[in-house]
Amino acid sequence: MGRTLGERELGLASRPSAPGGFVRRILVVTFAAFVGGCAAGAGSVSTDMGSSVAGTTPSGTFGSAPPGEGYYRHITGIPVVDEAGRPIRQPFLGGFNIPRPQLIDIDADGDEDLFLQESSGSVMFFEHVPGAETPFQWRTDRYQNLEIGEWYRFVDLDRDGDHDLLAERPFSYVRYYRNDGTRENARFVEASDTIRDTEGRAIFSDRQNIPNATDIDGDGRMDLLIGRLEGTVTRYEETGTDEEGVPLFELVTDRFEGIEIVAQIGSLHGANTMALGDVDGDGDEDLFWGDYFEPGILYLENTGSRTRPNLRGEPLPFPTQEPIRTSGYNAPTVGDVDGDGDEDLLLGVLGGAYNPNTTTADNFHYIEQSLPGVFEHRTSRFLSMIDFGAETIPVPVDLDGDGDLDLLVGNKIEQNDTQNGKLYRLVNEGSRDTPRFRYDGDMDVGGGYHLLPAFGDLDGDGDLDAIVGTWSDQLRVYRNDATDGSIALTFVDSTTIALSRGRNATPTLGDIDDDGDLDLFVGESSGTINFYENTGTPQRAEFTLISDEYGDFDVGRRSLPILRDADGDGDLDLYVGSEGEGVILFRNDGSRSSPSFVETTRLDLDDTSFAAPAFADLDNDGDDDVILGTGGGGLWLYENRQR
């Protein structure tokens, strides 16, 4: 993989150790029905029993270099195209669930760049590169490592010609970062953790309400506008600064312009967002409002002037020609997206009172002003990336038997099907050395969601069978009936393996006791690990539950185990992904036949609310790369560059 702009070097951060070991509890499950119906496959699979990922081929298929310094994050490291062959421009951005955008020319080059908040505490930065195939190019997930809480606003608060920053400080305080750099090279320094009024009282904005600031009346003083849960707007006006140079504000009114947003389902109001911009080109600023109880975006035209605003008209759904409809709680930003000199609109969907299932992927809308006063919806996925909705789990495996690695990607739930997720197929149309993935539909493994297959030869016929975990406590068994080295799964049973407690079963297979057959580890929602020893044979798998709290491992919530030789010493180590704790390595300090796992390190990957790791030598250079499933519904890619 070639190094790309914006890639990130990663290492491993030390963590305290924890004991491993066995606690024996017996439950025998057999594959009698499975074995009885098996057909011998023509393909051959390595008998090295180390599974590389929660559900992959044995480790002999991939590289096994030890992890350490030298992981680099790639946004475009591997080409990916959709079903029609159209390029996905920044495939490994990671997906968005709740994008909160703002357009601002942060580098004073004459075009507007994009900032976007997807998770609490940090803001992403996309540089605008006019004329490029990808006009908004990712630069970082943590712009200047700013702590921004639940919301942010770039605005020239001190009126010195550059952009400062307002952001939420828990809980509901307004933090002020002053730009001590220049218009071209911003450098943000926290000037105050609490903006105050002229009486010394802290100014609060409910952390789910995203305020705005502008000189709404053209008098040279900044106004701070804060939407309230009642559907009203509070206005403060800057009056000067304190002894530290921090602006002070005076309360002007709790009912700015008499605005009282009335939702379509009554008088309910909730969390809200505001954006201001001169969208009609008449020289004054108009107002956009997003509300938790509003299935679209509301527009209040300023019928006054630059110095005498009038926003007392009826809020109207926008665009007026064909109003956009979403699940609610929409976060708009106004700016010249396409560089044609007029104002357009970007809209992030945060998910409100209407069908939250529609917010998972098609949630970043671009509305272009194509002609003066005419706005047209262009796309619901403004940034081109892999995005399957929420909580992706990647599984590298050779699906078509051509000798290179393809990808299966499970997700939490489908946008238009509240009962089911899918296993998406990304087929490698390139080669082992230069992969190129194409979206190729999905693999049918029945209903349910949070689907995760673990692949391994369970009947000794030389091909890859599957154990599939779902949201439930049962794991499904599938036989591979393909005869050409590919994977064609036939359902066998869903009752032979069941968790004794917990749900969200996440299986991985590996020969943990060096007896020549595949054993089974299963993660679950509680954060613990279940261990099933294979007490059968390589030709007839029989699993015995040894412990449903193996090694006293606990990663908090949603454990996703992976058996892998992390240090190249010939035995299997244990990686565990999680919800909130990243990816933790438990190194095997025992042996191939008698493991003893010790918590060693936390992989220093980018923070994500949900970490589902996979390890595979995608570029065929002899070491493991990392593919990380995320809460956002996309994938992150890290190349292993250690030598």
XYZ file of C-alpha atoms in Angstrom:
643
model
C 0.000 0.000 0.000
C 1.343 3.411 -0.880
C 1.570 6.021 1.828
C -1.135 8.657 1.541
C -1.559 12.180 2.861
C -3.058 12.183 6.301
C -1.955 8.737 7.399
C -1.181 8.241 11.052
C 1.645 6.369 12.799
C 0.532 4.101 15.631
C 2.123 2.097 18.395
C 1.131 0.056 21.431
C 0.396 1.556 24.822
C 1.172 -0.473 27.936
C -1.569 -1.640 30.249
C -1.484 -3.444 33.570
C -1.323 -7.222 33.526
C -4.123 -9.601 34.384
C -4.102 -13.366 34.961
C -5.373 -15.933 32.495
C -6.359 -19.562 32.985
C -9.155 -22.143 32.901
C -12.253 -22.427 35.066
C -13.920 -25.664 34.149
C -17.680 -25.818 33.541
C -19.017 -28.595 31.331
C -21.540 -28.413 28.547
C -21.132 -30.787 25.639
C -22.404 -29.899 22.191
C -21.804 -32.054 19.144
C -21.736 -31.672 15.416
C -23.289 -35.067 14.696
C -25.924 -33.594 12.402
C -23.328 -31.405 10.841
C -20.784 -34.150 10.195
C -23.377 -36.575 8.915
C -24.328 -34.216 6.113
C -20.853 -33.074 5.085
C -19.646 -33.294 1.518
C -15.925 -33.344 0.801
C -14.644 -30.210 -0.827
C -12.038 -30.085 -3.531
C -10.121 -27.183 -2.001
C -7.231 -27.548 0.407
C -6.834 -25.480 3.585
C -3.861 -25.179 5.887
C -4.179 -27.251 9.037
C -2.433 -24.625 11.152
C -5.224 -24.076 13.651
C -4.650 -20.423 14.517
C -7.587 -18.359 13.364
C -6.549 -14.870 12.286
C -9.728 -12.969 13.085
C -13.074 -13.522 14.614
C -14.015 -15.728 11.842
C -11.232 -16.183 9.319
C -9.104 -18.804 7.691
C -6.282 -20.411 9.623
C -3.250 -18.218 10.261
C -1.064 -19.977 7.744
C -3.020 -18.154 5.078
C -1.830 -14.741 6.265
C 1.336 -13.158 7.570
C 2.056 -13.360 11.284
C 4.561 -10.608 12.041
C 4.319 -9.286 15.605
C 2.508 -6.004 16.212
C 4.335 -2.965 17.464
C 5.462 0.432 16.280
C 4.624 1.263 12.718
C 0.894 1.046 12.051
C -0.307 3.725 9.664
C -3.883 4.669 9.088
C -4.983 4.901 5.460
C -8.136 6.529 4.135
C -7.503 5.529 0.517
C -4.929 2.747 0.966
C -6.906 0.163 -1.046
C -9.190 1.022 -3.988
C -12.857 0.183 -3.420
C -15.690 0.451 -5.966
C -19.436 -0.011 -5.746
C -21.545 -2.528 -7.674
C -21.501 -0.312 -10.767
C -17.702 0.047 -10.662
C -17.792 3.650 -9.431
C -14.899 4.536 -7.110
C -15.557 5.066 -3.428
C -13.223 8.026 -2.990
C -12.293 7.810 0.702
C -13.395 4.276 1.538
C -11.850 3.900 4.988
C -13.186 7.018 6.705
C -15.138 4.823 9.114
C -18.771 5.797 8.522
C -20.979 8.393 10.220
C -23.930 7.966 12.574
C -24.435 11.531 13.836
C -22.436 13.970 11.673
C -22.423 17.579 12.933
C -20.895 19.684 10.125
C -19.628 23.249 9.761
C -18.238 24.947 6.655
C -15.550 27.559 7.302
C -12.487 28.861 5.436
C -9.987 27.940 8.137
C -6.852 28.512 6.026
C -7.895 31.762 4.292
C -7.362 30.318 0.803
C -10.720 31.518 -0.501
C -12.707 28.292 -0.258
C -14.629 26.724 2.567
C -13.256 23.718 4.407
C -15.330 21.173 6.278
C -15.286 20.357 9.974
C -17.386 17.501 11.243
C -18.092 16.115 14.689
C -19.030 12.434 14.804
C -18.237 11.611 18.433
C -18.041 13.494 21.698
C -14.911 15.460 22.430
C -13.209 15.790 19.032
C -13.720 17.326 15.614
C -12.638 16.021 12.182
C -11.067 18.256 9.541
C -11.491 17.956 5.768
C -9.472 20.365 3.618
C -11.199 21.738 0.534
C -9.077 21.049 -2.541
C -10.943 22.605 -5.486
C -10.690 20.697 -8.738
C -9.656 17.421 -7.100
C -11.610 14.186 -7.629
C -12.203 14.326 -3.883
C -12.869 18.020 -3.153
C -13.035 17.563 0.647
C -10.018 15.522 1.717
C -9.652 14.036 5.204
C -6.729 15.335 7.218
C -7.393 14.300 10.835
C -10.008 12.938 13.233
C -8.737 15.148 16.079
C -8.157 18.642 14.818
C -5.463 20.206 17.032
C -6.559 17.750 19.745
C -9.277 20.182 20.780
C -11.701 19.096 23.503
C -15.103 20.219 22.257
C -17.647 18.255 24.269
C -20.971 17.766 22.470
C -20.854 20.720 20.063
C -18.557 23.350 18.499
C -18.793 26.616 16.527
C -15.994 28.426 14.681
C -16.621 32.171 14.816
C -14.519 35.360 14.989
C -15.519 36.149 18.545
C -12.823 38.769 19.217
C -13.263 40.404 15.791
C -9.570 40.283 14.852
C -10.160 38.770 11.416
C -9.531 35.101 12.195
C -11.722 32.278 13.445
C -11.994 31.511 17.138
C -13.900 28.562 18.578
C -16.814 28.076 20.954
C -17.440 24.564 22.281
C -19.321 22.730 24.991
C -17.579 22.023 28.288
C -19.348 19.363 30.353
C -21.929 19.937 31.391
C -23.537 22.665 29.266
C -20.924 25.374 29.859
C -19.649 27.372 26.872
C -15.869 27.094 26.399
C -13.867 29.708 24.450
C -10.752 28.946 22.394
C -8.953 32.016 21.065
C -7.050 31.799 17.782
C -3.523 32.913 18.668
C -2.288 32.059 15.186
C -3.277 33.705 11.945
C -6.061 33.501 9.365
C -3.855 31.183 7.304
C -2.487 29.076 10.161
C -4.906 28.834 13.045
C -3.634 27.919 16.525
C -6.325 27.520 19.151
C -5.620 28.166 22.827
C -8.196 27.826 25.586
C -8.846 31.360 26.812
C -11.754 30.524 29.110
C -13.531 27.342 30.133
C -16.722 29.323 30.821
C -18.188 32.243 28.888
C -19.935 34.645 31.302
C -22.350 37.527 31.170
C -21.702 41.058 32.423
C -22.916 40.016 35.895
C -20.326 37.264 36.122
C -22.851 34.456 35.673
C -21.997 31.453 33.522
C -23.860 31.210 30.212
C -25.353 27.775 29.634
C -26.425 25.978 26.484
C -28.029 22.599 27.000
C -25.475 20.145 25.614
C -27.968 18.784 23.085
C -28.703 22.280 21.746
C -26.114 23.517 19.247
C -26.003 27.347 19.395
C -24.604 29.847 16.931
C -22.917 33.243 16.968
C -22.919 36.095 14.472
C -23.317 39.845 14.293
C -27.025 39.528 13.627
C -27.710 43.292 13.586
C -24.537 44.570 11.924
C -23.439 46.769 14.837
C -19.935 45.309 15.059
C -20.668 43.279 18.205
C -21.074 39.522 18.206
C -24.420 38.033 19.176
C -24.727 34.608 20.806
C -27.960 32.780 19.930
C -28.970 29.748 21.996
C -31.968 27.600 21.116
C -34.009 26.365 24.061
C -35.976 23.177 24.577
C -39.167 25.269 24.473
C -38.522 26.184 20.843
C -37.434 29.739 21.652
C -34.101 31.518 21.103
C -32.104 33.376 23.750
C -29.964 36.255 22.488
C -26.820 37.599 24.168
C -24.749 40.485 22.792
C -21.044 41.025 23.372
C -20.315 44.188 25.361
C -16.566 44.081 25.914
C -13.940 41.870 27.501
C -12.734 40.935 30.963
C -9.186 41.473 32.261
C -8.043 38.336 30.357
C -9.423 39.581 27.072
C -12.348 37.139 27.129
C -15.560 38.565 25.638
C -18.416 39.334 28.024
C -22.053 39.093 26.995
C -25.226 40.843 28.054
C -28.583 39.098 27.985
C -30.775 40.866 25.436
C -33.864 38.624 25.383
C -35.098 35.113 26.048
C -37.459 35.358 23.089
C -35.406 36.611 20.180
C -37.687 37.838 17.374
C -40.603 36.095 19.052
C -39.416 32.819 17.546
C -41.371 29.821 18.826
C -40.845 26.724 16.769
C -43.966 24.588 16.593
C -43.414 21.003 15.541
C -45.701 19.198 13.141
C -46.868 16.787 15.813
C -47.980 19.460 18.252
C -46.137 21.803 20.551
C -43.351 19.418 21.465
C -39.772 20.647 21.236
C -36.483 19.066 21.994
C -32.805 19.266 21.250
C -32.160 21.754 18.486
C -29.553 23.161 16.139
C -29.174 26.494 14.343
C -27.366 27.731 11.272
C -27.201 31.268 9.891
C -26.367 32.391 6.391
C -27.471 34.656 3.581
C -29.028 31.946 1.429
C -31.201 34.343 -0.602
C -28.401 36.784 -1.374
C -30.123 39.898 -0.012
C -27.336 40.864 2.374
C -28.823 39.710 5.674
C -28.666 36.427 7.544
C -31.441 33.867 7.407
C -31.994 31.168 10.000
C -32.209 27.366 9.738
C -33.552 25.331 12.652
C -33.295 21.618 13.311
C -35.445 20.142 16.065
C -35.648 16.705 17.647
C -39.374 16.631 16.888
C -39.114 17.981 13.356
C -38.685 15.457 10.477
C -36.884 17.995 8.299
C -35.236 21.401 8.473
C -37.102 24.667 9.084
C -36.237 27.922 7.327
C -36.931 31.412 8.687
C -36.287 34.072 6.064
C -34.889 37.368 7.265
C -37.318 39.846 5.709
C -35.583 42.792 7.336
C -32.099 44.068 6.613
C -28.507 43.627 7.698
C -28.939 46.118 10.540
C -32.624 45.541 11.291
C -33.288 41.796 11.170
C -36.831 40.464 10.987
C -37.239 36.740 11.556
C -40.832 36.808 12.747
C -42.297 34.927 9.814
C -43.671 31.390 9.850
C -40.968 28.696 9.881
C -41.212 26.771 6.607
C -39.962 23.304 5.654
C -36.862 23.503 3.448
C -36.289 23.340 0.521
C -39.640 24.905 -0.266
C -39.878 23.090 -3.621
C -39.398 19.627 -2.091
C -38.785 19.617 1.669
C -36.289 17.082 2.902
C -37.583 14.464 5.354
C -35.385 12.616 7.823
C -35.740 11.052 11.245
C -35.353 14.474 12.854
C -32.819 16.478 14.826
C -30.988 17.807 11.794
C -27.743 19.787 12.037
C -27.366 22.250 9.124
C -24.437 24.349 7.968
C -24.502 27.031 5.282
C -21.645 27.640 2.853
C -20.463 27.615 -0.734
C -19.918 23.891 -1.162
C -19.364 23.884 -4.927
C -17.479 27.158 -5.260
C -20.003 28.845 -7.556
C -20.408 31.935 -5.398
C -23.746 31.204 -3.720
C -24.729 29.531 -0.461
C -25.525 25.828 -0.324
C -26.548 23.634 2.584
C -25.043 20.559 4.236
C -27.259 18.678 6.664
C -26.191 16.062 9.183
C -28.939 13.850 10.644
C -28.561 13.179 14.347
C -31.730 11.108 14.738
C -34.852 12.418 16.376
C -38.406 11.325 17.002
C -39.028 9.843 13.550
C -37.833 6.343 12.564
C -34.271 6.289 13.903
C -33.456 3.442 11.561
C -33.187 5.892 8.669
C -30.284 7.756 10.203
C -27.670 5.052 10.085
C -26.078 5.593 6.666
C -28.002 8.054 4.465
C -27.485 10.822 6.966
C -25.234 13.476 5.435
C -27.186 15.472 2.888
C -26.007 17.989 0.316
C -28.575 20.526 -0.889
C -27.219 22.685 -3.719
C -28.444 26.132 -4.687
C -28.539 25.402 -8.415
C -30.191 28.708 -9.380
C -30.884 31.791 -7.284
C -33.452 30.703 -4.712
C -33.713 27.178 -6.122
C -32.340 24.394 -3.907
C -31.970 20.786 -5.082
C -31.105 17.708 -3.057
C -27.976 16.095 -4.553
C -27.023 13.243 -2.230
C -27.667 11.748 1.197
C -24.030 10.573 1.411
C -21.981 13.696 0.895
C -18.638 12.038 1.604
C -17.851 8.882 -0.375
C -16.887 6.024 1.970
C -17.757 2.489 3.013
C -20.779 2.878 5.260
C -23.068 0.001 6.227
C -24.981 1.864 8.883
C -23.607 1.029 12.311
C -21.237 -1.330 14.145
C -19.392 -3.048 11.343
C -17.445 -6.267 11.925
C -14.940 -7.185 9.170
C -13.958 -10.751 8.306
C -11.092 -11.316 5.806
C -11.595 -14.600 3.951
C -11.164 -15.996 0.420
C -14.793 -16.068 -0.701
C -14.273 -17.067 -4.334
C -11.345 -19.468 -4.062
C -8.965 -17.409 -6.212
C -6.178 -17.321 -3.613
C -6.532 -13.723 -2.429
C -8.404 -12.235 0.491
C -11.903 -10.847 0.161
C -13.928 -9.202 2.929
C -17.205 -9.981 4.625
C -18.577 -7.079 6.642
C -21.358 -7.587 9.151
C -23.432 -4.695 10.461
C -25.805 -4.014 13.309
C -29.050 -3.620 11.415
C -30.370 -2.712 7.989
C -31.767 0.762 7.362
C -35.099 -0.486 6.095
C -35.338 -3.716 8.072
C -35.445 -3.370 11.850
C -35.137 -7.138 12.331
C -32.069 -7.999 10.301
C -28.497 -7.119 9.474
C -26.396 -8.381 6.575
C -23.029 -9.825 5.680
C -21.788 -7.606 2.862
C -19.368 -9.031 0.296
C -16.341 -7.000 -0.785
C -14.658 -9.148 -3.437
C -10.988 -8.626 -4.249
C -10.774 -8.064 -7.999
C -7.105 -7.209 -7.764
C -4.429 -9.583 -6.533
C -2.715 -10.682 -3.338
C -0.129 -7.906 -3.796
C -2.431 -5.120 -4.989
C -5.973 -5.653 -3.709
C -8.985 -3.851 -5.171
C -12.356 -4.450 -3.551
C -15.744 -4.345 -5.250
C -19.071 -4.402 -3.435
C -20.788 -7.616 -4.500
C -24.055 -7.868 -2.638
C -24.408 -9.890 0.511
C -24.091 -13.440 1.829
C -27.315 -15.039 3.025
C -26.937 -16.627 6.456
C -30.526 -16.192 7.582
C -32.139 -13.452 9.620
C -31.023 -11.656 12.746
C -28.502 -8.893 13.224
C -24.982 -8.383 14.527
C -23.917 -11.217 12.232
C -20.358 -12.535 12.646
C -19.026 -15.743 11.041
C -15.983 -17.671 12.239
C -14.489 -19.821 9.487
C -12.598 -23.080 9.925
C -12.510 -26.682 8.752
C -14.834 -28.388 11.235
C -15.313 -31.688 9.401
C -11.832 -32.393 8.018
C -12.745 -32.114 4.335
C -10.255 -29.345 3.595
C -12.600 -26.397 3.146
C -13.901 -23.628 5.404
C -17.122 -24.191 7.295
C -18.656 -21.513 9.507
C -20.023 -20.840 12.965
C -22.102 -17.643 12.881
C -22.770 -15.498 15.914
C -25.729 -13.111 16.083
C -27.325 -10.764 18.560
C -28.977 -13.753 20.215
C -27.347 -16.287 22.532
C -27.287 -19.026 19.873
C -24.586 -19.715 17.316
C -25.482 -21.175 13.922
C -23.554 -23.915 12.167
C -23.031 -23.902 8.396
C -21.442 -26.508 6.135
C -19.408 -25.443 3.126
C -20.727 -27.339 0.106
C -18.502 -25.663 -2.486
C -16.181 -27.890 -4.489
C -13.996 -25.236 -6.143
C -12.271 -23.667 -3.147
C -14.924 -20.976 -2.695
C -17.461 -20.687 0.124
C -21.085 -21.786 -0.310
C -22.716 -22.209 3.070
C -25.574 -24.551 3.897
C -27.359 -24.103 7.198
C -27.111 -27.098 9.529
C -28.169 -26.181 13.058
C -28.748 -23.265 15.440
C -29.123 -25.138 18.713
C -25.924 -27.111 19.198
C -24.009 -24.117 20.599
C -25.606 -21.594 22.919
C -24.194 -19.110 25.408
C -25.001 -19.971 29.001
C -25.638 -16.271 29.612
C -25.326 -13.061 27.651
C -25.988 -12.158 24.011
C -24.165 -10.708 20.989
C -22.204 -13.873 20.345
C -18.858 -13.197 18.590
C -17.004 -16.464 17.814
C -13.390 -17.145 16.852
C -11.760 -20.516 16.135
C -8.234 -21.727 16.919
C -6.353 -24.774 18.175
C -5.640 -23.464 21.653
C -4.389 -26.773 23.106
C -2.336 -27.998 20.119
C -4.265 -31.240 19.691
C -4.977 -30.765 15.990
C -8.596 -29.582 16.138
C -10.279 -26.200 16.370
C -11.452 -24.873 19.720
C -13.951 -22.063 20.112
C -13.828 -18.727 21.955
C -16.990 -16.605 22.019
C -17.328 -12.991 23.142
C -20.593 -11.504 24.359
C -22.320 -8.289 25.439
C -21.120 -8.520 29.059
C -17.470 -8.151 27.988
C -16.383 -11.613 29.134
C -15.119 -14.580 27.079
C -16.663 -18.044 26.739
C -14.277 -20.950 26.056
C -15.419 -24.191 24.395
C -12.826 -26.952 24.076
C -13.140 -29.200 21.032
C -13.275 -32.621 22.649
C -13.981 -34.315 19.323
C -11.607 -34.725 16.410
C -10.579 -32.699 13.336
C -13.224 -34.702 11.428
C -15.968 -34.480 14.030
C -16.169 -31.369 16.162
C -17.634 -31.678 19.661
C -17.485 -28.621 21.881
C -17.393 -28.641 25.684
C -18.017 -25.427 27.603
C -15.041 -25.020 29.919
C -15.812 -21.538 31.200
C -18.226 -18.706 30.472
C -15.800 -16.309 32.190
C -12.549 -17.522 30.738
C -9.440 -16.146 32.435
C -11.510 -13.558 34.280
C -11.167 -11.397 31.168
C -13.506 -8.421 31.156
C -13.208 -5.590 28.623
C -16.270 -3.723 29.849
C -18.869 -4.369 27.138
C -19.133 -6.235 23.849
C -16.081 -8.462 23.745
C -14.897 -9.520 20.256
C -12.067 -12.084 20.603
C -9.474 -12.996 17.961
C -6.948 -15.831 18.299
C -3.715 -14.902 16.550
C 0.019 -15.445 16.934
C 0.863 -11.839 17.790
C 4.548 -12.256 18.630
C 5.652 -14.972 16.202
C 6.542 -17.484 18.931
C 4.346 -20.272 17.541
C 1.476 -20.115 20.038
C -1.835 -18.304 19.882
C -2.317 -14.973 21.608
C -5.671 -13.315 22.182
C -6.828 -9.938 20.913
C -10.136 -8.621 22.258
C -12.074 -5.736 20.710
C -14.687 -3.958 22.782
C -17.184 -1.180 23.161
C -15.327 1.739 24.688
C -11.981 0.093 25.523
C -10.493 -0.356 22.060
C -8.448 -3.466 21.226
C -6.523 -5.200 24.006
C -3.824 -7.842 23.509
C -3.594 -10.729 25.973
C -0.245 -12.360 25.237
C 0.177 -16.109 25.689
C 3.028 -16.554 28.164
C 2.427 -20.302 28.237
C 2.836 -22.612 25.289
C 0.966 -24.000 22.267
C -0.568 -26.780 24.360
C -0.885 -25.021 27.725
C -1.809 -21.340 27.271
C -1.536 -18.673 29.937
C -2.849 -15.300 28.826
C -1.606 -12.034 30.360
C -3.023 -8.633 29.513
C -0.134 -6.871 27.875
C -1.000 -3.913 25.710
C -3.793 -1.792 24.278
C -3.385 -1.167 20.586
C -3.000 2.552 20.074
C -5.599 2.789 17.337
C -7.933 5.732 16.848
C -10.711 5.962 19.405
C -14.022 4.504 18.355
C -17.103 3.696 20.383
C -17.052 0.170 18.989
C -13.849 -1.622 17.977
C -14.069 -4.803 15.893
C -10.549 -5.718 14.733
C -9.404 -8.028 11.985
C -5.818 -8.931 11.125
C -4.724 -9.952 7.651
C -1.804 -9.489 5.283
C -3.792 -7.518 2.738
C -0.776 -6.332 0.751
C 1.111 -9.665 0.845
C 4.240 -8.169 2.374
C 4.570 -10.743 5.149
C 2.992 -8.902 8.072
C -0.453 -8.305 9.447
C -2.403 -5.198 8.570
C -5.380 -4.140 10.671
C -8.948 -3.631 9.488
C -11.096 -2.097 12.200
C -14.868 -2.173 12.237
C -16.389 0.897 13.874
C -19.533 2.157 15.526
C -19.978 4.533 12.598
C -20.690 1.698 10.185
C -17.536 1.895 8.099
C -13.997 0.519 8.244
C -10.619 1.907 9.305
C -7.481 0.545 7.636
C -4.020 0.409 9.207
C -0.956 -0.758 7.310
C 1.718 -2.594 9.278
C 5.037 -0.963 8.319
C 7.331 -2.436 10.942
C 10.412 -4.204 9.766
